Short mmCIF file of C-alpha atoms in Angstrom, two decimals:
data_model
loop_
_atom_site.label_atom_id
_atom_site.label_comp_id
_atom_site.label_asym_id
_atom_site.label_seq_id
_atom_site.Cartn_x
_atom_site.Cartn_y
_atom_site.Cartn_z
CA MET A 1 7.90 -9.24 -1.47
CA ASN A 2 4.60 -7.51 -0.70
CA ARG A 3 2.27 -9.67 1.39
CA ILE A 4 -1.43 -9.65 0.56
CA LEU A 5 -4.42 -10.58 2.72
CA ILE A 6 -7.55 -11.62 0.79
CA VAL A 7 -10.86 -11.18 2.61
CA ASP A 8 -14.03 -12.49 0.96
CA ASP A 9 -16.81 -14.86 2.02
CA ASP A 10 -16.83 -16.33 -1.50
CA GLN A 11 -14.30 -19.17 -1.63
CA ILE A 12 -14.20 -19.09 -5.43
CA MET A 13 -13.35 -15.38 -5.37
CA ARG A 14 -10.59 -15.93 -2.81
CA LYS A 15 -9.10 -18.71 -4.91
CA ALA A 16 -9.30 -16.64 -8.10
CA LEU A 17 -7.51 -13.70 -6.47
CA ARG A 18 -4.84 -15.98 -5.01
CA VAL A 19 -4.15 -17.53 -8.42
CA MET A 20 -3.94 -14.12 -10.11
CA VAL A 21 -1.66 -12.67 -7.41
CA GLY A 22 0.62 -15.68 -7.85
CA LYS A 23 1.21 -14.63 -11.44
CA ILE A 24 2.39 -11.13 -10.51
CA ASP A 25 6.04 -10.78 -9.55
CA GLY A 26 6.75 -9.19 -6.19
CA PHE A 27 3.47 -10.08 -4.46
CA ILE A 28 2.39 -13.08 -2.41
CA VAL A 29 -0.81 -14.03 -0.57
CA CYS A 30 0.09 -14.42 3.10
CA ALA A 31 -3.42 -15.28 4.35
CA GLU A 32 -7.12 -15.53 3.54
CA ALA A 33 -10.18 -14.66 5.61
CA MET A 34 -13.90 -15.16 5.00
CA ASN A 35 -15.26 -12.30 7.13
CA GLY A 36 -14.20 -9.11 8.87
CA LYS A 37 -13.51 -10.78 12.20
CA GLN A 38 -11.12 -13.29 10.62
CA ALA A 39 -9.58 -10.42 8.67
CA LEU A 40 -8.66 -8.62 11.91
CA GLU A 41 -7.11 -11.79 13.31
CA ALA A 42 -5.10 -12.33 10.11
CA TYR A 43 -4.06 -8.66 10.07
CA GLU A 44 -2.67 -8.89 13.61
CA LYS A 45 -0.87 -12.15 12.88
CA TYR A 46 0.61 -11.47 9.45
CA LYS A 47 0.79 -7.65 9.22
CA PRO A 48 0.05 -7.66 5.47
CA ASP A 49 1.20 -4.82 3.25
CA ILE A 50 -1.99 -4.94 1.16
CA ILE A 51 -5.56 -6.05 1.92
CA PHE A 52 -8.26 -6.87 -0.63
CA MET A 53 -11.49 -6.65 1.37
CA ASP A 54 -15.00 -7.63 0.31
CA LEU A 55 -17.60 -5.22 1.64
CA VAL A 56 -20.63 -7.40 2.37
CA MET A 57 -19.74 -10.38 4.59
CA PRO A 58 -21.31 -12.19 7.56
CA THR A 59 -20.21 -11.60 11.19
CA MET A 60 -18.38 -8.36 10.38
CA THR A 61 -18.46 -6.33 7.16
CA GLY A 62 -15.44 -5.10 5.29
CA VAL A 63 -16.21 -1.51 6.25
CA GLU A 64 -16.31 -2.39 9.96
CA ALA A 65 -13.03 -4.29 9.73
CA ALA A 66 -11.38 -1.48 7.77
CA GLU A 67 -12.49 1.08 10.37
CA ILE A 68 -10.76 -0.90 13.13
CA ILE A 69 -7.60 -1.39 11.07
CA ARG A 70 -7.45 2.30 10.14
CA LYS A 71 -7.56 3.33 13.81
CA LYS A 72 -4.36 1.34 14.34
CA ASP A 73 -2.65 1.74 11.01
CA SER A 74 -2.98 4.43 8.38
CA ASP A 75 -0.40 2.96 6.02
CA THR A 76 -1.58 -0.57 5.16
CA ILE A 77 -2.98 -0.52 1.63
CA ILE A 78 -6.68 -1.45 1.57
CA TYR A 79 -8.75 -2.14 -1.55
CA PHE A 80 -12.50 -2.63 -1.20
CA ILE A 81 -14.05 -5.11 -3.63
CA SER A 82 -17.78 -5.45 -4.23
CA ALA A 83 -20.23 -6.92 -6.69
CA TYR A 84 -22.04 -3.57 -6.79
CA ASN A 85 -20.94 -0.12 -7.86
CA ASN A 86 -22.57 1.51 -4.83
CA PHE A 87 -22.06 5.26 -4.43
CA GLU A 88 -22.63 5.22 -0.65
CA LEU A 89 -20.10 2.44 -0.19
CA ALA A 90 -17.67 4.34 -2.38
CA LYS A 91 -18.06 7.38 -0.11
CA GLN A 92 -17.28 5.23 2.94
CA ALA A 93 -14.17 3.99 1.17
CA VAL A 94 -12.98 7.55 0.67
CA LYS A 95 -13.70 8.39 4.32
CA LEU A 96 -11.62 5.43 5.48
CA LYS A 97 -8.77 6.41 3.15
CA VAL A 98 -9.13 3.14 1.26
CA ASN A 99 -6.83 3.17 -1.73
CA GLU A 100 -9.33 2.02 -4.33
CA TYR A 101 -12.84 0.64 -4.77
CA LEU A 102 -12.92 -2.32 -7.17
CA VAL A 103 -16.07 -3.76 -8.73
CA LYS A 104 -16.32 -7.53 -9.25
CA PRO A 105 -15.43 -9.45 -11.27
CA VAL A 106 -11.80 -8.43 -10.81
CA SER A 107 -9.92 -9.24 -13.99
CA MET A 108 -6.25 -10.19 -14.23
CA LYS A 109 -5.53 -6.93 -16.04
CA LEU A 110 -7.25 -4.83 -13.40
CA LEU A 111 -5.48 -6.59 -10.54
CA SER A 112 -2.13 -6.32 -12.30
CA ASP A 113 -2.64 -2.61 -12.99
CA VAL A 114 -3.62 -1.95 -9.38
CA LEU A 115 -0.63 -3.78 -7.93
CA MET A 116 1.86 -2.35 -10.43
CA ASN A 117 0.67 1.17 -9.62
CA GLN A 118 1.10 0.36 -5.95
CA ARG A 119 4.63 -0.89 -6.57
CA VAL A 120 5.56 2.30 -8.43
CA GLU A 121 4.23 4.42 -5.57
CA GLN A 122 6.08 2.36 -2.97
CA GLU A 123 9.33 2.40 -4.88
CA SER A 124 9.19 6.15 -5.39
CA LYS A 125 9.00 6.66 -1.62
CA ILE A 126 11.67 4.24 -0.48
CA GLY A 127 13.62 4.12 -3.74
CA TYR A 128 16.12 6.76 -2.64
CA TYR A 129 17.36 4.51 0.16
CA LEU A 130 17.42 1.48 -2.09
CA GLU A 131 19.70 3.39 -4.46
CA LEU A 132 22.05 4.23 -1.59
CA LEU A 133 22.21 0.61 -0.44
CA GLU A 134 22.65 -0.73 -3.97
CA GLU A 135 25.44 1.77 -4.53
CA ILE A 136 27.47 0.65 -1.52
CA VAL A 137 27.07 -2.96 -2.65
CA GLU A 138 28.07 -2.21 -6.25
CA GLN A 139 31.21 -0.39 -5.11
CA LYS A 140 32.53 -3.66 -3.65
CA ASP A 141 34.08 -1.80 -0.72
CA PHE A 142 33.10 -3.51 2.54
CA LYS A 143 34.68 -0.89 4.80
CA ASN A 144 32.78 1.86 2.99
CA ALA A 145 29.56 -0.13 3.40
CA TYR A 146 30.33 -0.69 7.08
CA HIS A 147 30.73 3.04 7.73
CA LYS A 148 27.91 4.32 5.51
CA LEU A 149 25.21 1.91 6.66
CA PRO A 150 24.52 3.50 10.10
CA GLY A 151 23.83 6.89 8.48
CA ILE A 152 21.43 5.41 5.94
CA ILE A 153 19.57 3.49 8.64
CA LYS A 154 19.36 6.61 10.80
CA GLU A 155 17.69 8.52 7.95
CA ILE A 156 15.17 5.73 7.38
CA TYR A 157 14.17 5.76 11.05
CA GLU A 158 13.87 9.54 11.10
CA LYS A 159 11.45 9.34 8.18
CA TYR A 160 9.51 6.15 8.93
CA GLY A 161 10.28 5.33 12.56
CA GLN A 162 6.92 6.49 13.89
CA ASN A 163 5.10 3.60 12.24
CA ASN A 164 6.51 0.16 13.03
CA GLU A 165 4.32 -1.60 10.47
CA GLN A 166 5.53 0.68 7.68
CA LEU A 167 9.09 0.37 8.93
CA VAL A 168 8.94 -3.42 8.75
CA SER A 169 7.39 -3.23 5.29
CA ASN A 170 10.11 -0.88 4.05
CA PHE A 171 12.92 -2.97 5.51
CA ARG A 172 11.42 -6.09 3.98
CA TYR A 173 11.20 -4.34 0.61
CA LEU A 174 14.79 -3.05 0.78
CA GLY A 175 16.13 -6.41 1.92
CA GLN A 176 14.20 -8.31 -0.75
CA ARG A 177 15.39 -6.02 -3.54
CA LEU A 178 19.01 -6.35 -2.42
CA LEU A 179 18.56 -10.10 -2.18
CA VAL A 180 17.09 -10.33 -5.68
CA SER A 181 20.09 -8.46 -7.07
CA ALA A 182 22.41 -11.01 -5.45
CA GLN A 183 20.41 -14.05 -6.55
CA LYS A 184 19.44 -13.11 -10.09
CA MET A 185 22.35 -15.07 -11.54
CA ASP A 186 22.32 -18.28 -9.51
CA GLY A 187 18.72 -19.41 -9.88
CA GLN A 188 18.22 -19.85 -6.14
CA ALA A 189 15.75 -17.10 -5.34
CA LYS A 190 14.64 -16.99 -1.72
CA GLU A 191 12.38 -14.74 0.29
CA ILE A 192 14.09 -12.31 2.65
CA ASP A 193 12.06 -13.77 5.55
CA GLU A 194 13.55 -17.22 4.88
CA LEU A 195 17.07 -15.93 5.42
CA PHE A 196 16.61 -13.13 7.93
CA ALA A 197 13.52 -13.05 10.14
CA ILE A 198 11.99 -9.60 10.28
CA SER A 199 9.36 -8.14 12.61
CA GLU A 200 8.97 -5.21 14.98
CA LEU A 201 11.10 -7.19 17.45
CA HIS A 202 13.96 -7.35 14.96
CA ILE A 203 13.98 -3.73 13.78
CA GLY A 204 11.98 -1.84 16.41
CA GLU A 205 14.95 0.42 17.18
CA PRO A 206 17.63 1.95 14.92
CA MET A 207 20.48 -0.20 16.23
CA LEU A 208 18.39 -3.33 15.70
CA GLY A 209 17.60 -2.17 12.18
CA GLU A 210 21.28 -1.56 11.52
CA MET A 211 22.15 -5.04 12.78
CA TRP A 212 19.49 -6.61 10.55
CA MET A 213 20.50 -4.68 7.43
CA PHE A 214 24.19 -5.39 8.05
CA LYS A 215 23.37 -9.11 7.85
CA VAL A 216 21.63 -8.54 4.53
CA ILE A 217 24.46 -6.43 3.11
CA ASN A 218 27.06 -8.95 4.25
CA HIS A 219 25.03 -11.77 2.66
CA VAL A 220 24.86 -9.88 -0.65
CA PHE A 221 28.62 -9.25 -0.59
CA LEU A 222 29.18 -12.95 0.04
CA LYS A 223 26.80 -14.13 -2.70
CA ASN A 224 28.32 -11.77 -5.26
CA SER A 225 31.89 -12.74 -4.42
CA ILE A 226 31.16 -16.48 -4.39
CA ARG A 227 29.53 -16.18 -7.80
CA ARG A 228 32.79 -14.68 -9.09
CA TYR A 229 35.10 -16.93 -7.07
CA PRO A 230 33.36 -20.18 -5.97
CA VAL A 231 36.34 -21.12 -3.79
CA LEU A 232 35.24 -18.38 -1.37
CA ALA A 233 32.21 -20.47 -0.36
CA ASN A 234 34.43 -22.62 1.87
CA VAL A 235 36.18 -19.55 3.24
CA PHE A 236 32.97 -17.86 4.33
CA SER A 237 31.56 -21.09 5.70
CA TYR A 238 34.65 -21.44 7.89
CA ILE A 239 34.46 -17.79 8.99
CA ASP A 240 30.75 -18.05 9.85
CA ASN A 241 31.28 -21.24 11.84
CA ASN A 242 34.22 -19.79 13.77
CA ILE A 243 33.36 -16.10 14.04
CA HIS A 244 33.34 -16.35 17.85
CA GLU A 245 36.74 -18.01 17.95
CA GLU A 246 40.27 -16.65 17.76
CA ILE A 247 40.91 -17.19 14.06
CA GLY A 248 43.37 -15.61 11.68
CA LEU A 249 44.57 -15.87 8.12
CA SER A 250 46.67 -18.97 8.77
CA GLN A 251 43.71 -20.96 10.14
CA ILE A 252 41.56 -19.99 7.16
CA ILE A 253 44.25 -21.00 4.68
CA ASP A 254 44.91 -24.33 6.42
CA ASN A 255 41.23 -25.27 6.67
CA CYS A 256 40.09 -24.08 3.24
CA ALA A 257 42.90 -25.39 1.03
CA ILE A 258 43.69 -22.03 -0.56
CA SER A 259 46.95 -20.13 -0.87
CA GLN A 260 47.44 -16.92 1.08
CA GLY A 261 48.38 -14.91 -1.99
CA TYR A 262 45.35 -16.00 -4.02
CA LEU A 263 42.93 -15.49 -1.13
CA SER A 264 44.28 -12.02 -0.41
CA ARG A 265 44.08 -11.05 -4.08
CA ILE A 266 40.49 -12.17 -4.71
CA PHE A 267 39.34 -10.80 -1.36
CA LYS A 268 40.77 -7.41 -2.23
CA ASP A 269 39.05 -7.59 -5.60
CA GLN A 270 35.60 -8.26 -4.09
CA PHE A 271 35.73 -6.43 -0.74
CA ASN A 272 38.56 -3.89 -1.12
CA VAL A 273 39.79 -4.93 2.34
CA SER A 274 42.04 -7.65 3.68
CA VAL A 275 40.67 -10.87 5.11
CA MET A 276 41.60 -9.76 8.63
CA GLU A 277 39.95 -6.37 8.19
CA TYR A 278 36.78 -8.14 7.12
CA LEU A 279 36.99 -10.45 10.14
CA HIS A 280 37.44 -7.53 12.52
CA MET A 281 34.47 -5.64 11.08
CA ARG A 282 32.26 -8.71 11.39
CA LYS A 283 33.34 -9.18 15.00
CA ILE A 284 33.05 -5.50 15.96
CA HIS A 285 29.55 -5.32 14.53
CA LEU A 286 28.61 -8.31 16.68
CA ALA A 287 30.24 -6.55 19.63
CA LYS A 288 28.02 -3.51 19.09
CA GLY A 289 25.03 -5.82 19.34
CA TYR A 290 26.30 -7.32 22.59
CA PHE A 291 26.88 -3.89 24.12
CA TYR A 292 23.44 -2.77 22.97
CA LEU A 293 21.46 -5.81 24.08
CA THR A 294 23.35 -7.00 27.16
CA ASN A 295 25.20 -5.70 30.20
CA ASP A 296 28.29 -7.74 29.39
CA SER A 297 31.61 -6.18 30.30
CA VAL A 298 34.27 -5.32 27.74
CA ALA A 299 36.28 -8.38 28.78
CA GLU A 300 33.24 -10.66 28.45
CA VAL A 301 32.39 -9.42 24.96
CA ALA A 302 36.02 -9.65 23.90
CA PHE A 303 36.16 -13.26 25.06
CA LYS A 304 32.89 -14.12 23.27
CA LEU A 305 34.41 -12.91 20.01
CA GLY A 306 37.76 -14.63 20.30
CA TYR A 307 39.84 -11.70 21.53
CA ASN A 308 42.02 -12.90 24.39
CA GLU A 309 43.08 -9.41 25.44
CA SER A 310 40.39 -6.82 26.16
CA SER A 311 42.90 -4.00 25.58
CA TYR A 312 43.55 -5.21 22.02
CA PHE A 313 39.81 -5.66 21.46
CA SER A 314 39.20 -2.08 22.63
CA LYS A 315 41.87 -0.84 20.23
CA VAL A 316 40.28 -2.68 17.30
CA PHE A 317 36.82 -1.38 18.28
CA LYS A 318 38.05 2.23 18.25
CA LYS A 319 39.77 1.73 14.89
CA TYR A 320 36.58 0.70 13.12
CA GLU A 321 34.01 2.73 15.06
CA ASN A 322 36.07 5.93 15.45
CA MET A 323 35.10 6.04 19.11
CA THR A 324 35.92 4.17 22.30
CA ILE A 325 33.66 1.48 23.68
CA GLN A 326 32.59 3.81 26.50
CA GLN A 327 31.74 6.55 24.00
CA TYR A 328 29.71 4.04 22.01
CA LYS A 329 27.80 2.93 25.10
CA LYS A 330 27.00 6.55 25.95
CA SER A 331 25.80 7.20 22.40
CA VAL A 332 23.52 4.17 22.60
CA ILE A 333 22.04 5.39 25.89
CA ALA A 334 21.55 8.87 24.44
CA SER A 335 19.81 7.52 21.34
CA ASN A 336 17.28 5.71 23.52
#
């Protein structure tokens, strides 16, 4: 969902734009401001993807506000709006790399055309990675998704990692599109931010981005499988509530009133792995986060995740990561 900041000293204009944006799928007004100074405050707080900025306002003009924003951020989309088709103002817009200069009144058709063109441009840039992520979801192979995700995330950071604002915007877009694909059948559409908070703090580094996207991918796998087999809702609820405990197939069967044979069969159908393989991958991915974010020892992390023997935990880690814990720690240090 693309977030829009509306900046105009005319309350009626702000309201009109908000109403029109609300009718266009994929866009939402995150904030309003009535002058350039308020616009800067809203920009810092909400980090909008798109700004519609009036030019002539009290306290600070749209041009002045845009100049300050452009010094910090060259990627946020800015549209100037004005009641006058002024050539000098249009030249300033070009100088500030403003995306377009719109003359009031802004009609529904004009606004829709502008935003749809913006969506096409955005999707063409990040669409390649969306296709990769959608593909690993459609294959219904959780182990394949587990192993392919780090490489995809690495590529995204290599291309967009120099601009945190753009990185957050791209991750939000990818997450939202994946979420929409998982929710299109159940009528319970939610924003990606409602389920998984996202900011520079959450994805400022590649490993953090991988952890965030893994949550999204796992959620999509779960939603798709529950839609096909509703009985899995109880299974995943039990797993989520006990992921840090020592749990196995017998505990899941006993607590979820499902036979082992049926659970194994439908799990294989939706994830192409066994229940225990899925559990291990969930736990090992959490372990990677612990090793990345804390100084916990192997034994401490093993205990946090329900592994009573650190030697067995280390063996499981190597099986799914194709490297030892020490090798992983060294790779994390090297990447930073």
